Amino acid sequence: MPRSLESLSPADGERVAAKNLVAALTAGRIVYDDGTGQVFDTDGVTTYVERGHPTRGEWYVDSHGRFASFWPPSYRASYDLRWLVEGGSIVGLRFTHTEDGSEFSGRYA
């Protein structure tokens, strides 16, 4: 479990509260099921890396308390985040697209 999340003890699948979104996203590099990775900086910049090629975007907490991202020139999306917890430890995040319900998971590296 990332050190910055040690004070939290959510259940697996529990929604990440808006007040914990920044901590959840910036706790460390996230590696997704498909092997891609992403880093979220506290200043709202995010870098997604696929096969060694980085792409920069922006992220923020939207007015509904959800994680949202912007990828230039025009792609915007918002997600509900849920904790991935194994053996009582937070190991990652589950992202659910708010419009189409598609899901993907990532683990802290």
mmCIF file of N, CA, C and O in Angstrom:
data_model
loop_
_atom_site.group_PDB
_atom_site.id
_atom_site.type_symbol
_atom_site.label_atom_id
_atom_site.label_comp_id
_atom_site.label_asym_id
_atom_site.label_seq_id
_atom_site.Cartn_x
_atom_site.Cartn_y
_atom_site.Cartn_z
ATOM 1 N N MET A 1 0.848 -1.176 0.000
ATOM 2 C CA MET A 1 0.000 0.000 0.000
ATOM 3 C C MET A 1 0.896 1.243 0.000
ATOM 4 O O MET A 1 1.848 1.321 0.769
ATOM 5 N N PRO A 2 0.571 2.203 -0.864
ATOM 6 C CA PRO A 2 1.348 3.445 -0.832
ATOM 7 C C PRO A 2 1.263 4.104 0.540
ATOM 8 O O PRO A 2 0.209 4.127 1.168
ATOM 9 N N ARG A 3 2.372 4.630 0.987
ATOM 10 C CA ARG A 3 2.463 5.229 2.326
ATOM 11 C C ARG A 3 1.417 6.326 2.531
ATOM 12 O O ARG A 3 0.831 6.445 3.605
ATOM 13 N N SER A 4 1.135 7.113 1.499
ATOM 14 C CA SER A 4 0.192 8.223 1.643
ATOM 15 C C SER A 4 -1.245 7.764 1.872
ATOM 16 O O SER A 4 -2.096 8.559 2.255
ATOM 17 N N LEU A 5 -1.513 6.462 1.672
ATOM 18 C CA LEU A 5 -2.866 5.936 1.858
ATOM 19 C C LEU A 5 -3.006 5.086 3.114
ATOM 20 O O LEU A 5 -4.066 4.525 3.373
ATOM 21 N N GLU A 6 -1.946 4.978 3.914
ATOM 22 C CA GLU A 6 -1.950 4.087 5.070
ATOM 23 C C GLU A 6 -3.027 4.412 6.100
ATOM 24 O O GLU A 6 -3.481 3.533 6.822
ATOM 25 N N SER A 7 -3.461 5.663 6.167
ATOM 26 C CA SER A 7 -4.466 6.035 7.170
ATOM 27 C C SER A 7 -5.885 5.649 6.740
ATOM 28 O O SER A 7 -6.815 5.744 7.531
ATOM 29 N N LEU A 8 -6.045 5.201 5.504
ATOM 30 C CA LEU A 8 -7.358 4.815 4.990
ATOM 31 C C LEU A 8 -7.554 3.315 5.113
ATOM 32 O O LEU A 8 -6.601 2.546 5.013
ATOM 33 N N SER A 9 -8.779 2.888 5.311
ATOM 34 C CA SER A 9 -9.055 1.451 5.391
ATOM 35 C C SER A 9 -10.384 1.123 4.697
ATOM 36 O O SER A 9 -11.317 0.643 5.338
ATOM 37 N N PRO A 10 -10.449 1.384 3.383
ATOM 38 C CA PRO A 10 -11.694 1.108 2.665
ATOM 39 C C PRO A 10 -11.875 -0.385 2.391
ATOM 40 O O PRO A 10 -10.917 -1.162 2.448
ATOM 41 N N ALA A 11 -13.098 -0.755 2.073
ATOM 42 C CA ALA A 11 -13.390 -2.122 1.631
ATOM 43 C C ALA A 11 -13.133 -2.207 0.127
ATOM 44 O O ALA A 11 -13.190 -1.198 -0.582
ATOM 45 N N ASP A 12 -12.841 -3.398 -0.339
ATOM 46 C CA ASP A 12 -12.670 -3.606 -1.771
ATOM 47 C C ASP A 12 -13.953 -3.192 -2.486
ATOM 48 O O ASP A 12 -15.056 -3.560 -2.085
ATOM 49 N N GLY A 13 -13.809 -2.378 -3.533
ATOM 50 C CA GLY A 13 -14.958 -1.936 -4.310
ATOM 51 C C GLY A 13 -15.650 -0.693 -3.774
ATOM 52 O O GLY A 13 -16.568 -0.177 -4.409
ATOM 53 N N GLU A 14 -15.207 -0.209 -2.614
ATOM 54 C CA GLU A 14 -15.810 1.000 -2.041
ATOM 55 C C GLU A 14 -15.434 2.207 -2.901
ATOM 56 O O GLU A 14 -14.294 2.326 -3.369
ATOM 57 N N ARG A 15 -16.401 3.086 -3.120
ATOM 58 C CA ARG A 15 -16.150 4.277 -3.923
ATOM 59 C C ARG A 15 -15.129 5.167 -3.219
ATOM 60 O O ARG A 15 -15.188 5.355 -2.001
ATOM 61 N N VAL A 16 -14.215 5.739 -3.991
ATOM 62 C CA VAL A 16 -13.248 6.688 -3.454
ATOM 63 C C VAL A 16 -13.985 8.003 -3.226
ATOM 64 O O VAL A 16 -14.545 8.584 -4.161
ATOM 65 N N ALA A 17 -14.017 8.457 -1.991
ATOM 66 C CA ALA A 17 -14.678 9.713 -1.663
ATOM 67 C C ALA A 17 -13.964 10.874 -2.347
ATOM 68 O O ALA A 17 -12.743 10.847 -2.516
ATOM 69 N N ALA A 18 -14.716 11.892 -2.723
ATOM 70 C CA ALA A 18 -14.141 13.056 -3.406
ATOM 71 C C ALA A 18 -12.955 13.628 -2.637
ATOM 72 O O ALA A 18 -11.944 14.001 -3.237
ATOM 73 N N LYS A 19 -13.050 13.640 -1.301
ATOM 74 C CA LYS A 19 -11.963 14.204 -0.489
ATOM 75 C C LYS A 19 -10.678 13.371 -0.578
ATOM 76 O O LYS A 19 -9.607 13.854 -0.221
ATOM 77 N N ASN A 20 -10.771 12.113 -1.043
ATOM 78 C CA ASN A 20 -9.598 11.238 -1.149
ATOM 79 C C ASN A 20 -9.113 11.041 -2.582
ATOM 80 O O ASN A 20 -8.135 10.315 -2.799
ATOM 81 N N LEU A 21 -9.770 11.662 -3.566
ATOM 82 C CA LEU A 21 -9.385 11.448 -4.963
ATOM 83 C C LEU A 21 -7.952 11.883 -5.255
ATOM 84 O O LEU A 21 -7.209 11.154 -5.916
ATOM 85 N N VAL A 22 -7.562 13.046 -4.790
ATOM 86 C CA VAL A 22 -6.200 13.512 -5.059
ATOM 87 C C VAL A 22 -5.186 12.541 -4.467
ATOM 88 O O VAL A 22 -4.231 12.132 -5.136
ATOM 89 N N ALA A 23 -5.378 12.136 -3.226
ATOM 90 C CA ALA A 23 -4.457 11.192 -2.589
ATOM 91 C C ALA A 23 -4.425 9.860 -3.334
ATOM 92 O O ALA A 23 -3.356 9.278 -3.543
ATOM 93 N N ALA A 24 -5.595 9.377 -3.755
ATOM 94 C CA ALA A 24 -5.670 8.093 -4.458
ATOM 95 C C ALA A 24 -4.935 8.132 -5.789
ATOM 96 O O ALA A 24 -4.201 7.206 -6.135
ATOM 97 N N LEU A 25 -5.113 9.216 -6.530
ATOM 98 C CA LEU A 25 -4.500 9.304 -7.859
ATOM 99 C C LEU A 25 -3.017 9.618 -7.815
ATOM 100 O O LEU A 25 -2.262 9.161 -8.674
ATOM 101 N N THR A 26 -2.577 10.372 -6.837
ATOM 102 C CA THR A 26 -1.169 10.785 -6.789
ATOM 103 C C THR A 26 -0.316 9.905 -5.886
ATOM 104 O O THR A 26 0.862 10.198 -5.670
ATOM 105 N N ALA A 27 -0.870 8.808 -5.382
ATOM 106 C CA ALA A 27 -0.143 7.932 -4.449
ATOM 107 C C ALA A 27 1.027 7.214 -5.099
ATOM 108 O O ALA A 27 1.934 6.753 -4.410
ATOM 109 N N GLY A 28 1.032 7.092 -6.401
ATOM 110 C CA GLY A 28 2.124 6.411 -7.093
ATOM 111 C C GLY A 28 1.729 6.087 -8.516
ATOM 112 O O GLY A 28 0.581 6.289 -8.926
ATOM 113 N N ARG A 29 2.706 5.586 -9.265
ATOM 114 C CA ARG A 29 2.447 5.206 -10.655
ATOM 115 C C ARG A 29 1.436 4.071 -10.674
ATOM 116 O O ARG A 29 1.491 3.160 -9.854
ATOM 117 N N ILE A 30 0.507 4.148 -11.617
ATOM 118 C CA ILE A 30 -0.513 3.119 -11.766
ATOM 119 C C ILE A 30 -0.223 2.329 -13.033
ATOM 120 O O ILE A 30 0.023 2.909 -14.091
ATOM 121 N N VAL A 31 -0.237 1.008 -12.904
ATOM 122 C CA VAL A 31 -0.052 0.121 -14.050
ATOM 123 C C VAL A 31 -1.382 -0.578 -14.299
ATOM 124 O O VAL A 31 -1.935 -1.211 -13.400
ATOM 125 N N TYR A 32 -1.884 -0.432 -15.532
ATOM 126 C CA TYR A 32 -3.180 -0.996 -15.884
ATOM 127 C C TYR A 32 -3.058 -2.441 -16.348
ATOM 128 O O TYR A 32 -1.960 -2.917 -16.639
ATOM 129 N N ASP A 33 -4.206 -3.102 -16.416
ATOM 130 C CA ASP A 33 -4.251 -4.520 -16.787
ATOM 131 C C ASP A 33 -3.566 -4.804 -18.126
ATOM 132 O O ASP A 33 -3.028 -5.880 -18.331
ATOM 133 N N ASP A 34 -3.594 -3.828 -19.039
ATOM 134 C CA ASP A 34 -3.002 -4.039 -20.366
ATOM 135 C C ASP A 34 -1.512 -3.703 -20.411
ATOM 136 O O ASP A 34 -0.888 -3.734 -21.463
ATOM 137 N N GLY A 35 -0.924 -3.359 -19.255
ATOM 138 C CA GLY A 35 0.506 -3.077 -19.186
ATOM 139 C C GLY A 35 0.881 -1.615 -19.373
ATOM 140 O O GLY A 35 2.039 -1.254 -19.197
ATOM 141 N N THR A 36 -0.074 -0.770 -19.725
ATOM 142 C CA THR A 36 0.221 0.649 -19.832
ATOM 143 C C THR A 36 0.324 1.238 -18.433
ATOM 144 O O THR A 36 -0.085 0.619 -17.458
ATOM 145 N N GLY A 37 0.885 2.430 -18.343
ATOM 146 C CA GLY A 37 1.050 3.051 -17.037
ATOM 147 C C GLY A 37 0.674 4.516 -17.063
ATOM 148 O O GLY A 37 0.588 5.136 -18.126
ATOM 149 N N GLN A 38 0.445 5.059 -15.881
ATOM 150 C CA GLN A 38 0.053 6.460 -15.789
ATOM 151 C C GLN A 38 0.495 7.041 -14.462
ATOM 152 O O GLN A 38 0.456 6.372 -13.435
ATOM 153 N N VAL A 39 0.923 8.299 -14.516
ATOM 154 C CA VAL A 39 1.299 9.049 -13.321
ATOM 155 C C VAL A 39 0.425 10.291 -13.276
ATOM 156 O O VAL A 39 0.244 10.978 -14.288
ATOM 157 N N PHE A 40 -0.124 10.569 -12.102
ATOM 158 C CA PHE A 40 -0.944 11.754 -11.879
ATOM 159 C C PHE A 40 -0.171 12.675 -10.946
ATOM 160 O O PHE A 40 0.151 12.283 -9.828
ATOM 161 N N ASP A 41 0.129 13.873 -11.399
ATOM 162 C CA ASP A 41 0.832 14.850 -10.568
ATOM 163 C C ASP A 41 -0.178 15.705 -9.814
ATOM 164 O O ASP A 41 -1.300 15.919 -10.290
ATOM 165 N N THR A 42 0.231 16.232 -8.673
ATOM 166 C CA THR A 42 -0.671 17.037 -7.857
ATOM 167 C C THR A 42 -1.073 18.344 -8.543
ATOM 168 O O THR A 42 -2.076 18.945 -8.169
ATOM 169 N N ASP A 43 -0.336 18.762 -9.561
ATOM 170 C CA ASP A 43 -0.665 20.014 -10.255
ATOM 171 C C ASP A 43 -1.687 19.824 -11.373
ATOM 172 O O ASP A 43 -1.983 20.758 -12.115
ATOM 173 N N GLY A 44 -2.238 18.609 -11.505
ATOM 174 C CA GLY A 44 -3.261 18.372 -12.516
ATOM 175 C C GLY A 44 -2.743 17.869 -13.847
ATOM 176 O O GLY A 44 -3.518 17.696 -14.792
ATOM 177 N N VAL A 45 -1.463 17.598 -13.942
ATOM 178 C CA VAL A 45 -0.890 17.029 -15.159
ATOM 179 C C VAL A 45 -0.835 15.512 -15.006
ATOM 180 O O VAL A 45 -0.541 15.005 -13.924
ATOM 181 N N THR A 46 -1.143 14.795 -16.072
ATOM 182 C CA THR A 46 -1.021 13.342 -16.049
ATOM 183 C C THR A 46 -0.242 12.893 -17.279
ATOM 184 O O THR A 46 -0.341 13.500 -18.344
ATOM 185 N N THR A 47 0.543 11.841 -17.102
ATOM 186 C CA THR A 47 1.309 11.277 -18.209
ATOM 187 C C THR A 47 0.955 9.799 -18.315
ATOM 188 O O THR A 47 1.117 9.041 -17.364
ATOM 189 N N TYR A 48 0.453 9.430 -19.491
ATOM 190 C CA TYR A 48 0.061 8.057 -19.808
ATOM 191 C C TYR A 48 1.144 7.488 -20.705
ATOM 192 O O TYR A 48 1.558 8.150 -21.667
ATOM 193 N N VAL A 49 1.637 6.295 -20.394
ATOM 194 C CA VAL A 49 2.730 5.708 -21.167
ATOM 195 C C VAL A 49 2.279 4.364 -21.729
ATOM 196 O O VAL A 49 1.910 3.456 -20.986
ATOM 197 N N GLU A 50 2.324 4.273 -23.056
ATOM 198 C CA GLU A 50 1.967 3.049 -23.761
ATOM 199 C C GLU A 50 3.139 2.645 -24.641
ATOM 200 O O GLU A 50 3.568 3.428 -25.502
ATOM 201 N N ARG A 51 3.706 1.460 -24.397
ATOM 202 C CA ARG A 51 4.861 0.950 -25.139
ATOM 203 C C ARG A 51 5.989 1.966 -25.220
ATOM 204 O O ARG A 51 6.573 2.180 -26.277
ATOM 205 N N GLY A 52 6.242 2.632 -24.088
ATOM 206 C CA GLY A 52 7.346 3.584 -24.014
ATOM 207 C C GLY A 52 7.058 4.962 -24.572
ATOM 208 O O GLY A 52 7.924 5.826 -24.559
ATOM 209 N N HIS A 53 5.867 5.199 -25.055
ATOM 210 C CA HIS A 53 5.507 6.494 -25.640
ATOM 211 C C HIS A 53 4.582 7.267 -24.695
ATOM 212 O O HIS A 53 3.449 6.844 -24.470
ATOM 213 N N PRO A 54 5.075 8.393 -24.158
ATOM 214 C CA PRO A 54 4.257 9.174 -23.226
ATOM 215 C C PRO A 54 3.275 10.109 -23.934
ATOM 216 O O PRO A 54 3.560 10.637 -25.002
ATOM 217 N N THR A 55 2.121 10.284 -23.326
ATOM 218 C CA THR A 55 1.124 11.253 -23.762
ATOM 219 C C THR A 55 0.720 12.055 -22.536
ATOM 220 O O THR A 55 0.432 11.473 -21.491
ATOM 221 N N ARG A 56 0.705 13.373 -22.666
ATOM 222 C CA ARG A 56 0.361 14.232 -21.530
ATOM 223 C C ARG A 56 -1.070 14.722 -21.633
ATOM 224 O O ARG A 56 -1.545 15.066 -22.706
ATOM 225 N N GLY A 57 -1.733 14.746 -20.499
ATOM 226 C CA GLY A 57 -3.090 15.257 -20.414
ATOM 227 C C GLY A 57 -3.265 15.999 -19.109
ATOM 228 O O GLY A 57 -2.291 16.297 -18.413
ATOM 229 N N GLU A 58 -4.514 16.284 -18.795
ATOM 230 C CA GLU A 58 -4.836 16.980 -17.557
ATOM 231 C C GLU A 58 -5.886 16.181 -16.798
ATOM 232 O O GLU A 58 -6.671 15.453 -17.411
ATOM 233 N N TRP A 59 -5.909 16.323 -15.498
ATOM 234 C CA TRP A 59 -6.925 15.667 -14.684
ATOM 235 C C TRP A 59 -7.392 16.638 -13.603
ATOM 236 O O TRP A 59 -6.705 17.584 -13.253
ATOM 237 N N TYR A 60 -8.597 16.374 -13.102
ATOM 238 C CA TYR A 60 -9.171 17.224 -12.074
ATOM 239 C C TYR A 60 -10.338 16.493 -11.422
ATOM 240 O O TYR A 60 -10.789 15.450 -11.914
ATOM 241 N N VAL A 61 -10.819 17.035 -10.320
ATOM 242 C CA VAL A 61 -12.018 16.533 -9.667
ATOM 243 C C VAL A 61 -13.155 17.423 -10.158
ATOM 244 O O VAL A 61 -13.110 18.644 -9.983
ATOM 245 N N ASP A 62 -14.164 16.814 -10.811
ATOM 246 C CA ASP A 62 -15.239 17.615 -11.392
ATOM 247 C C ASP A 62 -16.263 18.069 -10.351
ATOM 248 O O ASP A 62 -16.143 17.742 -9.164
ATOM 249 N N SER A 63 -17.261 18.800 -10.778
ATOM 250 C CA SER A 63 -18.248 19.370 -9.864
ATOM 251 C C SER A 63 -19.132 18.322 -9.195
ATOM 252 O O SER A 63 -19.835 18.622 -8.231
ATOM 253 N N HIS A 64 -19.080 17.071 -9.688
ATOM 254 C CA HIS A 64 -19.841 15.970 -9.094
ATOM 255 C C HIS A 64 -18.974 15.120 -8.161
ATOM 256 O O HIS A 64 -19.401 14.072 -7.702
ATOM 257 N N GLY A 65 -17.716 15.560 -7.923
ATOM 258 C CA GLY A 65 -16.810 14.821 -7.058
ATOM 259 C C GLY A 65 -16.248 13.578 -7.709
ATOM 260 O O GLY A 65 -15.912 12.613 -7.025
ATOM 261 N N ARG A 66 -16.131 13.606 -9.025
ATOM 262 C CA ARG A 66 -15.582 12.474 -9.775
ATOM 263 C C ARG A 66 -14.249 12.851 -10.400
ATOM 264 O O ARG A 66 -13.978 14.023 -10.671
ATOM 265 N N PHE A 67 -13.457 11.839 -10.682
ATOM 266 C CA PHE A 67 -12.213 12.031 -11.418
ATOM 267 C C PHE A 67 -12.566 12.320 -12.872
ATOM 268 O O PHE A 67 -13.390 11.632 -13.477
ATOM 269 N N ALA A 68 -11.966 13.355 -13.432
ATOM 270 C CA ALA A 68 -12.184 13.702 -14.834
ATOM 271 C C ALA A 68 -10.839 13.941 -15.500
ATOM 272 O O ALA A 68 -9.871 14.346 -14.855
ATOM 273 N N SER A 69 -10.793 13.671 -16.802
ATOM 274 C CA SER A 69 -9.552 13.884 -17.533
ATOM 275 C C SER A 69 -9.818 14.594 -18.849
ATOM 276 O O SER A 69 -10.912 14.520 -19.414
ATOM 277 N N PHE A 70 -8.793 15.284 -19.324
ATOM 278 C CA PHE A 70 -8.836 15.996 -20.594
ATOM 279 C C PHE A 70 -7.580 15.628 -21.363
ATOM 280 O O PHE A 70 -6.470 15.714 -20.835
ATOM 281 N N TRP A 71 -7.767 15.192 -22.605
ATOM 282 C CA TRP A 71 -6.655 14.845 -23.485
ATOM 283 C C TRP A 71 -6.791 15.696 -24.740
ATOM 284 O O TRP A 71 -7.770 15.551 -25.476
ATOM 285 N N PRO A 72 -5.854 16.617 -24.946
ATOM 286 C CA PRO A 72 -5.944 17.496 -26.115
ATOM 287 C C PRO A 72 -5.999 16.690 -27.419
ATOM 288 O O PRO A 72 -5.423 15.610 -27.477
ATOM 289 N N PRO A 73 -6.725 17.166 -28.400
ATOM 290 C CA PRO A 73 -7.305 18.505 -28.411
ATOM 291 C C PRO A 73 -8.706 18.605 -27.799
ATOM 292 O O PRO A 73 -9.117 19.693 -27.419
ATOM 293 N N SER A 74 -9.464 17.503 -27.672
ATOM 294 C CA SER A 74 -10.848 17.693 -27.248
ATOM 295 C C SER A 74 -11.465 16.551 -26.439
ATOM 296 O O SER A 74 -12.640 16.627 -26.100
ATOM 297 N N TYR A 75 -10.711 15.509 -26.100
ATOM 298 C CA TYR A 75 -11.316 14.373 -25.405
ATOM 299 C C TYR A 75 -11.451 14.657 -23.915
ATOM 300 O O TYR A 75 -10.471 14.967 -23.233
ATOM 301 N N ARG A 76 -12.668 14.537 -23.405
ATOM 302 C CA ARG A 76 -12.942 14.685 -21.973
ATOM 303 C C ARG A 76 -13.722 13.461 -21.508
ATOM 304 O O ARG A 76 -14.579 12.956 -22.219
ATOM 305 N N ALA A 77 -13.432 13.013 -20.303
ATOM 306 C CA ALA A 77 -14.157 11.874 -19.739
ATOM 307 C C ALA A 77 -14.171 12.010 -18.221
ATOM 308 O O ALA A 77 -13.299 12.638 -17.633
ATOM 309 N N SER A 78 -15.188 11.410 -17.604
ATOM 310 C CA SER A 78 -15.215 11.367 -16.142
ATOM 311 C C SER A 78 -15.463 9.932 -15.696
ATOM 312 O O SER A 78 -16.071 9.135 -16.425
ATOM 313 N N TYR A 79 -14.968 9.623 -14.509
ATOM 314 C CA TYR A 79 -14.987 8.265 -13.996
ATOM 315 C C TYR A 79 -15.351 8.257 -12.518
ATOM 316 O O TYR A 79 -14.960 9.140 -11.765
ATOM 317 N N ASP A 80 -16.045 7.210 -12.121
ATOM 318 C CA ASP A 80 -16.188 6.892 -10.713
ATOM 319 C C ASP A 80 -14.996 6.012 -10.369
ATOM 320 O O ASP A 80 -14.652 5.109 -11.143
ATOM 321 N N LEU A 81 -14.354 6.270 -9.249
ATOM 322 C CA LEU A 81 -13.217 5.460 -8.816
ATOM 323 C C LEU A 81 -13.603 4.627 -7.610
ATOM 324 O O LEU A 81 -14.283 5.110 -6.700
ATOM 325 N N ARG A 82 -13.162 3.380 -7.625
ATOM 326 C CA ARG A 82 -13.369 2.468 -6.503
ATOM 327 C C ARG A 82 -12.017 1.883 -6.124
ATOM 328 O O ARG A 82 -11.142 1.712 -6.951
ATOM 329 N N TRP A 83 -11.883 1.568 -4.844
ATOM 330 C CA TRP A 83 -10.630 1.014 -4.330
ATOM 331 C C TRP A 83 -10.488 -0.458 -4.714
ATOM 332 O O TRP A 83 -11.454 -1.198 -4.678
ATOM 333 N N LEU A 84 -9.274 -0.855 -5.025
ATOM 334 C CA LEU A 84 -8.908 -2.276 -5.131
ATOM 335 C C LEU A 84 -8.164 -2.598 -3.841
ATOM 336 O O LEU A 84 -7.120 -2.001 -3.555
ATOM 337 N N VAL A 85 -8.725 -3.504 -3.066
ATOM 338 C CA VAL A 85 -8.147 -3.846 -1.765
ATOM 339 C C VAL A 85 -7.945 -5.358 -1.716
ATOM 340 O O VAL A 85 -8.858 -6.121 -2.033
ATOM 341 N N GLU A 86 -6.746 -5.776 -1.325
ATOM 342 C CA GLU A 86 -6.428 -7.202 -1.157
ATOM 343 C C GLU A 86 -5.749 -7.389 0.179
ATOM 344 O O GLU A 86 -4.812 -6.643 0.506
ATOM 345 N N GLY A 87 -6.220 -8.336 0.946
ATOM 346 C CA GLY A 87 -5.619 -8.616 2.251
ATOM 347 C C GLY A 87 -5.599 -7.409 3.162
ATOM 348 O O GLY A 87 -4.671 -7.241 3.950
ATOM 349 N N GLY A 88 -6.594 -6.534 3.045
ATOM 350 C CA GLY A 88 -6.672 -5.354 3.893
ATOM 351 C C GLY A 88 -5.822 -4.184 3.432
ATOM 352 O O GLY A 88 -5.809 -3.145 4.093
ATOM 353 N N SER A 89 -5.109 -4.331 2.308
ATOM 354 C CA SER A 89 -4.254 -3.257 1.807
ATOM 355 C C SER A 89 -4.774 -2.721 0.482
ATOM 356 O O SER A 89 -5.200 -3.495 -0.389
ATOM 357 N N ILE A 90 -4.698 -1.413 0.312
ATOM 358 C CA ILE A 90 -5.070 -0.789 -0.958
ATOM 359 C C ILE A 90 -3.982 -1.120 -1.975
ATOM 360 O O ILE A 90 -2.807 -0.817 -1.753
ATOM 361 N N VAL A 91 -4.369 -1.733 -3.080
ATOM 362 C CA VAL A 91 -3.395 -2.110 -4.105
ATOM 363 C C VAL A 91 -3.614 -1.377 -5.419
ATOM 364 O O VAL A 91 -2.780 -1.433 -6.315
ATOM 365 N N GLY A 92 -4.753 -0.680 -5.560
ATOM 366 C CA GLY A 92 -4.995 0.021 -6.807
ATOM 367 C C GLY A 92 -6.373 0.637 -6.859
ATOM 368 O O GLY A 92 -7.047 0.805 -5.834
ATOM 369 N N LEU A 93 -6.777 0.945 -8.085
ATOM 370 C CA LEU A 93 -8.036 1.629 -8.332
ATOM 371 C C LEU A 93 -8.790 0.982 -9.481
ATOM 372 O O LEU A 93 -8.182 0.493 -10.427
ATOM 373 N N ARG A 94 -10.107 1.029 -9.392
ATOM 374 C CA ARG A 94 -10.981 0.581 -10.475
ATOM 375 C C ARG A 94 -11.693 1.826 -11.010
ATOM 376 O O ARG A 94 -12.270 2.597 -10.254
ATOM 377 N N PHE A 95 -11.625 2.034 -12.315
ATOM 378 C CA PHE A 95 -12.196 3.197 -12.974
ATOM 379 C C PHE A 95 -13.449 2.760 -13.736
ATOM 380 O O PHE A 95 -13.402 1.815 -14.530
ATOM 381 N N THR A 96 -14.573 3.451 -13.537
ATOM 382 C CA THR A 96 -15.805 3.179 -14.276
ATOM 383 C C THR A 96 -16.218 4.450 -14.999
ATOM 384 O O THR A 96 -16.483 5.481 -14.360
ATOM 385 N N HIS A 97 -16.242 4.375 -16.326
ATOM 386 C CA HIS A 97 -16.613 5.520 -17.150
ATOM 387 C C HIS A 97 -18.057 5.891 -16.841
ATOM 388 O O HIS A 97 -18.936 5.032 -16.852
ATOM 389 N N THR A 98 -18.315 7.159 -16.543
ATOM 390 C CA THR A 98 -19.649 7.566 -16.114
ATOM 391 C C THR A 98 -20.676 7.557 -17.238
ATOM 392 O O THR A 98 -21.872 7.498 -16.957
ATOM 393 N N GLU A 99 -20.247 7.591 -18.487
ATOM 394 C CA GLU A 99 -21.211 7.601 -19.586
ATOM 395 C C GLU A 99 -21.554 6.213 -20.102
ATOM 396 O O GLU A 99 -22.715 5.893 -20.280
ATOM 397 N N ASP A 100 -20.541 5.387 -20.340
ATOM 398 C CA ASP A 100 -20.837 4.075 -20.947
ATOM 399 C C ASP A 100 -20.670 2.898 -20.000
ATOM 400 O O ASP A 100 -20.949 1.756 -20.358
ATOM 401 N N GLY A 101 -20.204 3.154 -18.765
ATOM 402 C CA GLY A 101 -20.078 2.091 -17.778
ATOM 403 C C GLY A 101 -18.901 1.158 -17.974
ATOM 404 O O GLY A 101 -18.734 0.199 -17.216
ATOM 405 N N SER A 102 -18.049 1.420 -18.980
ATOM 406 C CA SER A 102 -16.882 0.560 -19.183
ATOM 407 C C SER A 102 -15.942 0.690 -17.990
ATOM 408 O O SER A 102 -15.887 1.737 -17.332
ATOM 409 N N GLU A 103 -15.241 -0.395 -17.688
ATOM 410 C CA GLU A 103 -14.356 -0.426 -16.526
ATOM 411 C C GLU A 103 -12.956 -0.878 -16.889
ATOM 412 O O GLU A 103 -12.771 -1.661 -17.817
ATOM 413 N N PHE A 104 -12.004 -0.378 -16.126
ATOM 414 C CA PHE A 104 -10.631 -0.876 -16.186
ATOM 415 C C PHE A 104 -10.017 -0.674 -14.816
ATOM 416 O O PHE A 104 -10.489 0.136 -14.027
ATOM 417 N N SER A 105 -8.990 -1.450 -14.540
ATOM 418 C CA SER A 105 -8.337 -1.401 -13.235
ATOM 419 C C SER A 105 -6.860 -1.117 -13.388
ATOM 420 O O SER A 105 -6.251 -1.448 -14.409
ATOM 421 N N GLY A 106 -6.289 -0.527 -12.356
ATOM 422 C CA GLY A 106 -4.856 -0.289 -12.309
ATOM 423 C C GLY A 106 -4.336 -0.536 -10.908
ATOM 424 O O GLY A 106 -5.057 -0.356 -9.924
ATOM 425 N N ARG A 107 -3.092 -0.968 -10.839
ATOM 426 C CA ARG A 107 -2.452 -1.245 -9.556
ATOM 427 C C ARG A 107 -1.293 -0.293 -9.362
ATOM 428 O O ARG A 107 -0.595 0.054 -10.304
ATOM 429 N N TYR A 108 -1.071 0.057 -8.098
ATOM 430 C CA TYR A 108 0.087 0.884 -7.795
ATOM 431 C C TYR A 108 1.360 0.078 -8.039
ATOM 432 O O TYR A 108 1.460 -1.074 -7.619
ATOM 433 N N ALA A 109 2.294 0.694 -8.718
ATOM 434 C CA ALA A 109 3.556 0.004 -9.034
ATOM 435 C C ALA A 109 4.508 0.091 -7.867
ATOM 436 O O ALA A 109 4.457 0.985 -7.063
#
